[in-house]
Amino acid sequence: MRVVKILGLKILEWGSTISSADTNKVKKVLPVSLPSTGGRKSFPSYYIDGENSSLTLGGLLKVLSPDFSFNSIPVIRKLVKSHPILSQALNNIVELANTGYDIKFDSSVKGNMAVAMKKHITQKAKTWADTEADIHGLINKKIAQVMISGALSSEWVPNINLDGIESNFLVNPEHIRFVYNDTTRRHDVYQQVGLSEVPKVNTQGLIKLNPLTYKYFSLNGDTDLPYGYPPFLAALDSIHLERTMLDNIKFIVDQLGVMGFLHVLYQKPIFSGIPINTTNYTKALENFLDEAADKLKTGMKDGIVVGYQDDVEFDFKQVTKDITGVKELWDLNESNLTSGVKTDPSLLGKNHGSTETQITVVFTKMLSQLKNVQNLVKADLEFGFTLELKLAGYKFDSLEIVFNPSTGIDKLKDEQSEEIRIRNSNALYYDGIINLDEYARRHGLEKADQVNPRVMRVQIAATSDEDVQQKAKRKDQKTKAKRDATQKKQPTPKTLK
């Protein structure tokens, strides 16, 4: 029986065989009850729902199905290139989220080595993609992929010598399939290639991806299903309705014009030699109207329309006054659309009664929402950078990607908050409530740089108080001496006898 120490308490290692006597001893030592066996006891939700299964039947893998259509991702990918609102919403997020970054290493990495490792990443990142502007262009695409598909799907490909990263590929998330592994109780990742003749592709057109080089990070979801769903998915119905409205408006404009149409009535002419009740007379009337319409179109272009009094009646019919309700319907659908893309109309230049205070609140909220997108990119970059540096032979325990603030106002707010936190930490430290290591952890560091402060502020304060008291005492002494000297110079008054 193997015994290990946890939090200073001697307990049995997980999975060890224990007797009843040993069990009683452990119960006396441990503050809480621990499970006797490891492993998952609950069933994945897709087992219970019955629509998905991770079982292997007849040699075929039954992959997990998402709770949305994979086909929606390519649709959204096209819409963000052509639809004004989706395009602007995506552009806003990419511009605000890609703020630049810094790499922080663990305390074992000293200053010169950290500089060398950062320089190595900067140089190598320029070779990871063919068309992107080094790592910053690659980050733009990663942010866009998250917003379009709801997930970041990235493969970091080592070179043939295994001494660095050769390239970084963005794998379309709609081609990713997950299978629950009953043995590992984790999800195996496959790519749906669809070409059974490709090497390493099974008869289902699936190829298993390497978890040491491929990562899938989902933005959202609330079940065991590992798929992330597109954030813009809720906007598709409004876009469909908007297209229907645009088609109807286009039809009206094509048929009636933007402002309206000209209604012209002619006196029915009499053609000599053609009886009124014959087919030839009807054709003659049609030819007359066609010729009149051509003349009117030409006259309208020149700004001149002429006709005979009492023979021709002109009347311009306005269309706009009959479609005044269209604007309200359009604004309502547009409001639903902007909600579907998780963006306030004020950030898209749509003024629907927003106040300056409301815009400030919305912008602040958006900056907070961007953290979720940055966290996915951060996790992917930390994985890729770590792999690159480890392959290159650098030794370190961990690294962290820290994105810069989105705006100058945001940076000022962070600096002011940090200043207040420092003052609070100072008070807690000098009042004896926390030590220097706890002080450091309050500000995102693992531990303090040294055991004691470089300068004891309490002593400085005490010294300063002592100096003030000494100066005040000397000043009082000088004032008293001057007063005594003045009194000696004054004549002594005579007393009356």
XYZ file of C-alpha atoms in Angstrom:
497
model
C 0.000 0.000 0.000
C 1.477 3.333 -1.105
C 1.065 6.434 1.029
C 1.471 9.975 -0.329
C 1.315 13.412 1.254
C -1.310 15.956 0.216
C -1.490 19.288 2.012
C 0.712 17.821 4.741
C -1.662 14.900 5.393
C -0.685 11.277 4.837
C -3.322 9.589 2.688
C -3.571 6.580 0.410
C -2.836 7.091 -3.284
C -5.782 6.964 -5.704
C -6.621 3.429 -6.777
C -4.749 1.757 -3.889
C -6.255 -1.297 -2.242
C -7.144 -0.523 1.364
C -8.394 -2.628 4.197
C -11.215 -1.741 6.558
C -8.700 -0.814 9.252
C -6.849 1.469 6.864
C -10.170 3.003 5.795
C -10.927 3.988 9.380
C -7.481 5.556 9.715
C -7.945 7.555 6.530
C -11.377 8.768 7.663
C -9.820 10.129 10.847
C -7.182 12.069 8.859
C -9.103 13.391 5.879
C -11.361 16.445 6.399
C -13.759 15.348 3.600
C -14.851 12.075 2.001
C -13.069 11.013 -1.185
C -14.365 8.691 -3.933
C -13.229 5.085 -3.735
C -12.934 4.738 -7.527
C -12.137 7.098 -10.363
C -13.786 7.545 -13.750
C -16.953 9.060 -15.110
C -20.283 7.844 -13.772
C -22.698 10.022 -15.767
C -23.663 9.353 -19.381
C -23.035 11.893 -22.170
C -26.203 13.723 -23.163
C -26.023 12.361 -26.706
C -26.385 8.806 -25.334
C -29.610 9.787 -23.604
C -31.017 11.805 -26.508
C -30.585 8.822 -28.791
C -29.719 10.945 -31.827
C -25.967 10.484 -31.449
C -23.767 7.616 -30.453
C -20.068 7.029 -29.986
C -20.371 3.274 -30.399
C -18.536 1.517 -33.217
C -21.058 -0.505 -35.205
C -19.951 -2.750 -38.028
C -16.541 -1.102 -38.146
C -18.070 2.337 -38.792
C -17.713 5.282 -36.459
C -20.937 7.069 -35.580
C -19.847 10.676 -35.311
C -21.554 13.204 -33.071
C -23.975 15.564 -34.783
C -24.159 19.249 -33.802
C -27.375 20.955 -32.739
C -27.231 23.219 -35.800
C -26.627 22.710 -39.500
C -23.021 22.643 -40.681
C -24.277 24.187 -43.937
C -25.010 27.454 -42.129
C -21.273 28.166 -41.683
C -20.480 28.480 -45.432
C -23.594 30.647 -45.823
C -22.418 33.019 -43.088
C -18.906 33.003 -44.570
C -20.348 34.342 -47.839
C -22.675 36.831 -46.154
C -19.889 38.539 -44.184
C -18.308 39.382 -47.520
C -21.458 40.818 -49.122
C -24.009 41.802 -46.482
C -23.425 45.354 -45.131
C -24.415 44.711 -41.501
C -22.645 41.362 -41.119
C -19.566 42.704 -42.859
C -19.396 45.776 -40.616
C -20.091 43.773 -37.454
C -17.270 41.350 -38.244
C -14.910 44.179 -39.203
C -15.597 45.980 -35.908
C -14.815 42.869 -33.878
C -11.598 42.103 -35.782
C -10.324 45.669 -35.457
C -11.148 45.953 -31.753
C -9.993 42.464 -30.771
C -6.642 42.443 -32.584
C -4.882 44.915 -30.310
C -1.404 43.441 -30.356
C -0.020 41.253 -27.608
C 2.882 40.564 -25.299
C 4.407 37.234 -24.273
C 5.042 36.640 -20.577
C 7.177 33.708 -19.449
C 7.409 32.014 -16.089
C 9.882 33.227 -13.478
C 12.556 30.733 -14.563
C 13.079 32.711 -17.809
C 15.366 35.681 -17.192
C 15.374 38.979 -19.084
C 17.867 38.270 -21.893
C 16.450 34.829 -22.576
C 12.896 36.197 -22.695
C 13.973 38.803 -25.257
C 15.647 36.103 -27.377
C 12.558 33.872 -27.259
C 10.221 36.728 -28.241
C 12.518 37.632 -31.140
C 12.536 33.988 -32.236
C 8.727 33.895 -32.310
C 8.549 37.182 -34.252
C 10.915 35.933 -36.935
C 9.445 32.448 -37.265
C 5.828 33.688 -37.354
C 6.545 35.383 -40.693
C 7.015 31.947 -42.272
C 3.883 30.262 -40.914
C 1.488 31.555 -43.586
C 1.820 32.524 -47.230
C -0.338 35.645 -47.551
C -0.881 37.016 -44.042
C 1.102 39.983 -42.721
C 3.106 37.974 -40.151
C 1.351 36.894 -36.952
C -0.981 39.911 -36.821
C -2.575 39.029 -40.154
C -2.960 35.460 -38.940
C -4.675 36.704 -35.773
C -7.156 38.650 -37.933
C -8.158 35.419 -39.645
C -8.401 33.523 -36.366
C -10.767 36.159 -34.929
C -12.858 36.089 -38.107
C -13.038 32.279 -37.992
C -14.331 32.393 -34.417
C -17.083 34.865 -35.291
C -18.106 33.098 -38.502
C -18.136 29.515 -37.215
C -18.205 29.794 -33.411
C -14.919 27.927 -33.042
C -11.205 28.251 -33.680
C -9.870 25.260 -35.644
C -6.095 25.362 -36.057
C -3.306 22.927 -36.937
C 0.319 23.750 -36.078
C 2.446 21.703 -38.473
C 6.027 20.873 -37.378
C 8.734 20.810 -40.030
C 10.388 17.620 -41.214
C 13.333 18.059 -38.822
C 11.060 18.606 -35.794
C 12.975 21.732 -34.776
C 10.171 24.241 -35.274
C 6.755 25.029 -36.768
C 6.582 24.951 -40.550
C 3.096 26.431 -40.979
C -0.186 27.125 -39.255
C -3.369 26.081 -41.071
C -6.929 27.154 -40.316
C -9.084 24.075 -40.829
C -12.731 24.830 -41.644
C -14.752 23.995 -38.494
C -17.696 22.683 -40.542
C -15.446 19.795 -41.647
C -14.559 18.762 -38.092
C -16.273 15.709 -36.585
C -16.045 14.425 -32.997
C -16.365 10.861 -31.712
C -16.658 10.099 -27.998
C -13.967 7.630 -26.959
C -15.315 5.236 -24.316
C -11.812 4.214 -23.290
C -10.283 7.648 -22.732
C -13.647 9.306 -21.972
C -12.597 12.157 -24.239
C -13.509 13.258 -27.759
C -11.409 12.108 -30.722
C -11.195 14.644 -33.539
C -11.657 13.768 -37.210
C -11.800 15.804 -40.395
C -14.503 15.035 -42.943
C -12.495 14.764 -46.150
C -14.958 12.771 -48.227
C -12.254 11.133 -50.341
C -11.829 7.484 -49.419
C -8.852 7.114 -51.785
C -6.749 9.595 -49.772
C -4.212 7.858 -47.456
C -5.289 7.404 -43.822
C -8.918 8.212 -44.693
C -11.432 5.539 -43.687
C -14.405 4.423 -45.716
C -16.511 7.180 -44.164
C -14.207 9.853 -45.563
C -12.820 10.671 -42.092
C -9.204 11.259 -41.148
C -8.122 11.365 -37.505
C -6.261 14.512 -36.465
C -3.245 14.597 -34.179
C -4.091 16.162 -30.778
C -0.428 17.154 -30.363
C -0.628 19.520 -33.338
C -4.366 20.257 -33.839
C -6.615 22.277 -31.545
C -10.353 23.043 -31.654
C -11.623 25.736 -29.280
C -15.402 26.337 -29.168
C -16.798 29.773 -28.330
C -20.154 28.684 -26.930
C -22.485 25.794 -26.162
C -24.191 24.361 -23.080
C -24.045 20.559 -23.473
C -21.458 17.797 -23.789
C -21.392 18.368 -27.535
C -17.961 19.851 -28.312
C -19.107 21.839 -31.337
C -19.348 25.622 -31.120
C -22.191 27.261 -33.029
C -21.878 30.448 -35.131
C -22.640 33.687 -33.211
C -24.276 35.165 -36.344
C -26.616 32.178 -36.730
C -29.558 34.075 -35.191
C -29.356 36.713 -37.953
C -30.106 34.378 -40.878
C -33.911 34.550 -40.584
C -33.835 38.366 -40.548
C -31.512 38.377 -43.557
C -33.943 36.121 -45.433
C -36.831 38.459 -44.590
C -34.726 41.456 -45.592
C -34.046 39.852 -48.973
C -37.771 39.316 -49.518
C -38.471 42.959 -48.684
C -35.713 44.146 -51.022
C -37.068 42.028 -53.862
C -40.538 43.527 -53.389
C -39.167 47.077 -53.271
C -37.044 46.405 -56.353
C -40.127 45.175 -58.198
C -42.045 48.339 -57.279
C -39.147 50.566 -58.350
C -38.737 48.719 -61.632
C -42.434 48.908 -62.402
C -43.392 52.293 -61.006
C -40.149 54.224 -60.453
C -38.786 55.699 -57.276
C -41.126 58.690 -56.943
C -44.165 57.326 -58.759
C -45.538 57.086 -62.289
C -47.192 59.348 -64.888
C -50.812 58.562 -65.690
C -51.818 59.846 -69.185
C -55.286 59.584 -70.762
C -55.818 60.303 -74.473
C -59.049 60.843 -76.323
C -59.672 57.712 -78.364
C -58.776 58.613 -81.962
C -60.883 57.780 -85.015
C -59.005 56.196 -87.907
C -60.451 56.850 -91.339
C -61.257 53.764 -93.313
C -61.125 51.426 -90.278
C -64.438 50.377 -88.703
C -64.528 50.770 -84.918
C -65.682 47.223 -84.262
C -62.925 45.483 -86.225
C -59.686 43.828 -85.125
C -57.664 46.242 -87.259
C -59.030 49.169 -85.247
C -57.899 47.556 -81.955
C -54.398 47.047 -83.327
C -54.319 50.659 -84.527
C -55.191 51.857 -80.980
C -52.411 49.714 -79.486
C -49.877 51.115 -81.940
C -51.045 54.637 -81.141
C -50.541 54.114 -77.364
C -47.113 52.520 -77.893
C -46.002 55.466 -80.009
C -47.412 57.933 -77.449
C -45.576 56.156 -74.615
C -42.265 56.389 -76.484
C -42.789 60.099 -77.082
C -43.658 60.647 -73.394
C -40.499 58.844 -72.257
C -38.407 60.995 -74.549
C -40.203 64.113 -73.332
C -39.698 63.193 -69.681
C -35.937 62.849 -70.234
C -35.844 66.297 -71.843
C -38.065 67.765 -69.134
C -40.854 68.614 -71.623
C -44.215 66.891 -72.021
C -46.772 68.348 -74.424
C -50.351 67.491 -75.397
C -53.655 68.980 -76.558
C -55.967 70.608 -74.066
C -59.082 68.566 -73.416
C -57.580 65.774 -75.543
C -54.816 64.619 -73.147
C -55.106 64.302 -69.363
C -51.873 64.160 -67.297
C -51.789 62.909 -63.683
C -48.669 61.970 -61.666
C -49.329 59.187 -59.180
C -47.026 59.168 -56.111
C -46.033 55.822 -54.662
C -44.105 56.944 -51.550
C -47.189 58.124 -49.680
C -48.700 54.658 -50.068
C -45.644 52.788 -48.693
C -44.951 54.906 -45.604
C -45.282 51.804 -43.392
C -42.339 50.121 -45.118
C -39.817 52.141 -43.105
C -41.248 50.925 -39.800
C -41.163 47.320 -41.013
C -37.613 47.766 -42.298
C -36.401 49.292 -39.014
C -38.024 46.490 -37.038
C -36.319 43.806 -39.125
C -33.023 45.700 -38.997
C -33.239 45.825 -35.206
C -33.730 42.049 -35.119
C -30.831 41.647 -37.520
C -28.414 43.701 -35.415
C -29.469 41.715 -32.356
C -28.741 38.542 -34.296
C -25.156 39.673 -34.953
C -24.744 40.591 -31.247
C -24.152 44.268 -32.066
C -25.954 47.431 -31.019
C -27.266 49.536 -33.944
C -25.337 52.569 -32.680
C -22.043 50.756 -33.348
C -23.159 50.195 -36.946
C -24.052 53.832 -37.573
C -27.778 53.189 -37.128
C -29.356 55.892 -35.000
C -32.545 54.573 -33.442
C -32.759 57.031 -30.562
C -29.492 56.115 -28.826
C -28.083 58.523 -26.269
C -24.406 59.233 -25.672
C -24.553 57.473 -22.314
C -26.152 54.416 -23.893
C -23.464 54.290 -26.598
C -20.758 54.435 -23.927
C -22.365 51.563 -22.019
C -22.774 49.508 -25.205
C -19.171 50.111 -26.238
C -17.902 49.119 -22.804
C -20.003 45.946 -22.971
C -18.615 45.140 -26.401
C -15.041 45.476 -25.120
C -15.882 42.952 -22.412
C -17.426 40.571 -24.954
C -14.262 40.746 -27.038
C -12.385 39.075 -24.185
C -14.172 35.798 -24.987
C -12.939 35.931 -28.575
C -9.442 36.936 -27.486
C -9.361 34.042 -25.016
C -9.746 31.510 -27.844
C -6.994 33.147 -29.898
C -4.866 33.405 -26.756
C -5.224 29.672 -26.045
C -4.347 28.783 -29.640
C -1.292 31.071 -29.745
C -0.054 29.791 -26.387
C -0.300 26.229 -27.733
C 1.504 27.095 -30.989
C 4.191 29.303 -29.449
C 4.946 26.705 -26.788
C 5.286 24.000 -29.431
C 7.597 26.199 -31.541
C 9.884 27.133 -28.656
C 10.036 23.576 -27.262
C 10.945 22.191 -30.693
C 13.573 24.919 -31.077
C 15.226 23.751 -27.850
C 14.241 26.545 -25.450
C 13.613 25.493 -21.862
C 10.804 27.053 -19.850
C 7.797 25.977 -17.834
C 5.011 28.084 -19.317
C 4.158 31.199 -21.297
C 1.131 33.493 -21.405
C -0.252 35.691 -24.185
C -1.525 39.057 -22.916
C -3.508 41.202 -25.362
C -3.130 44.972 -25.200
C -6.151 47.113 -24.241
C -8.557 47.784 -27.114
C -8.560 51.599 -26.884
C -6.734 54.448 -25.205
C -9.711 55.000 -22.926
C -9.670 51.333 -22.010
C -5.951 51.535 -21.248
C -6.424 54.609 -19.065
C -9.190 52.821 -17.160
C -6.935 49.812 -16.590
C -4.048 51.998 -15.393
C -6.309 53.852 -12.981
C -7.678 50.559 -11.661
C -4.148 49.228 -11.249
C -3.127 52.357 -9.340
C -6.009 51.856 -6.916
C -5.156 48.156 -6.521
C -1.543 49.073 -5.708
C -2.633 51.533 -3.022
C -4.926 48.916 -1.513
C -2.169 46.294 -1.600
C 0.237 48.734 0.046
C -2.201 49.323 2.866
C -2.782 45.588 3.332
C 0.948 44.855 3.331
C 2.065 47.607 5.697
C -0.802 46.823 8.056
C 0.526 43.262 8.262
C -2.465 41.580 6.577
C -0.669 40.077 3.529
C 2.946 39.206 2.753
C 4.967 40.147 -0.327
C 4.127 36.935 -2.205
C 0.411 37.514 -1.663
C 0.991 41.109 -2.757
C 2.588 39.817 -5.971
C -0.258 37.356 -6.668
C -2.802 40.174 -6.319
C -1.056 41.766 -9.320
C -0.731 38.718 -11.546
C 2.761 37.548 -10.517
C 3.718 34.153 -9.135
C 5.849 35.540 -6.318
C 7.707 38.641 -5.192
C 11.110 39.498 -6.665
C 12.732 39.494 -3.229
C 11.914 38.609 0.349
C 11.748 42.153 1.765
C 10.786 45.475 0.201
C 13.625 47.475 -1.319
C 12.564 50.457 0.835
C 10.567 50.235 4.059
C 7.914 52.884 3.655
C 6.975 52.726 7.320
C 10.499 53.749 8.263
C 10.432 56.501 5.661
C 7.194 57.783 7.072
C 8.568 57.623 10.619
C 11.768 59.403 9.592
C 9.765 62.042 7.791
C 7.602 62.599 10.882
C 10.697 62.874 13.073
C 12.253 65.442 10.738
C 9.081 67.496 10.808
C 9.021 67.439 14.590
C 12.684 68.438 14.857
C 12.192 71.290 12.399
C 9.159 72.505 14.317
C 11.094 72.326 17.603
C 14.022 74.288 16.172
C 11.649 76.861 14.765
C 9.989 77.280 18.156
C 13.389 77.708 19.799
C 14.419 80.392 17.303
C 11.127 82.199 17.741
C 11.491 82.153 21.525
C 15.105 83.367 21.390
C 14.138 86.221 19.099
C 11.273 87.211 21.364
C 13.561 87.196 24.433
C 16.161 89.365 22.677
C 13.516 91.882 21.676
C 12.209 92.125 25.207
C 15.735 92.800 26.608
C 16.213 95.765 24.279
C 12.997 97.437 25.407
C 13.373 99.991 28.352
C 12.215 98.854 31.743
C 9.186 100.871 32.842
C 9.595 102.939 36.006
C 7.439 102.232 38.963
C 5.799 105.050 40.909
C 6.729 105.379 44.538
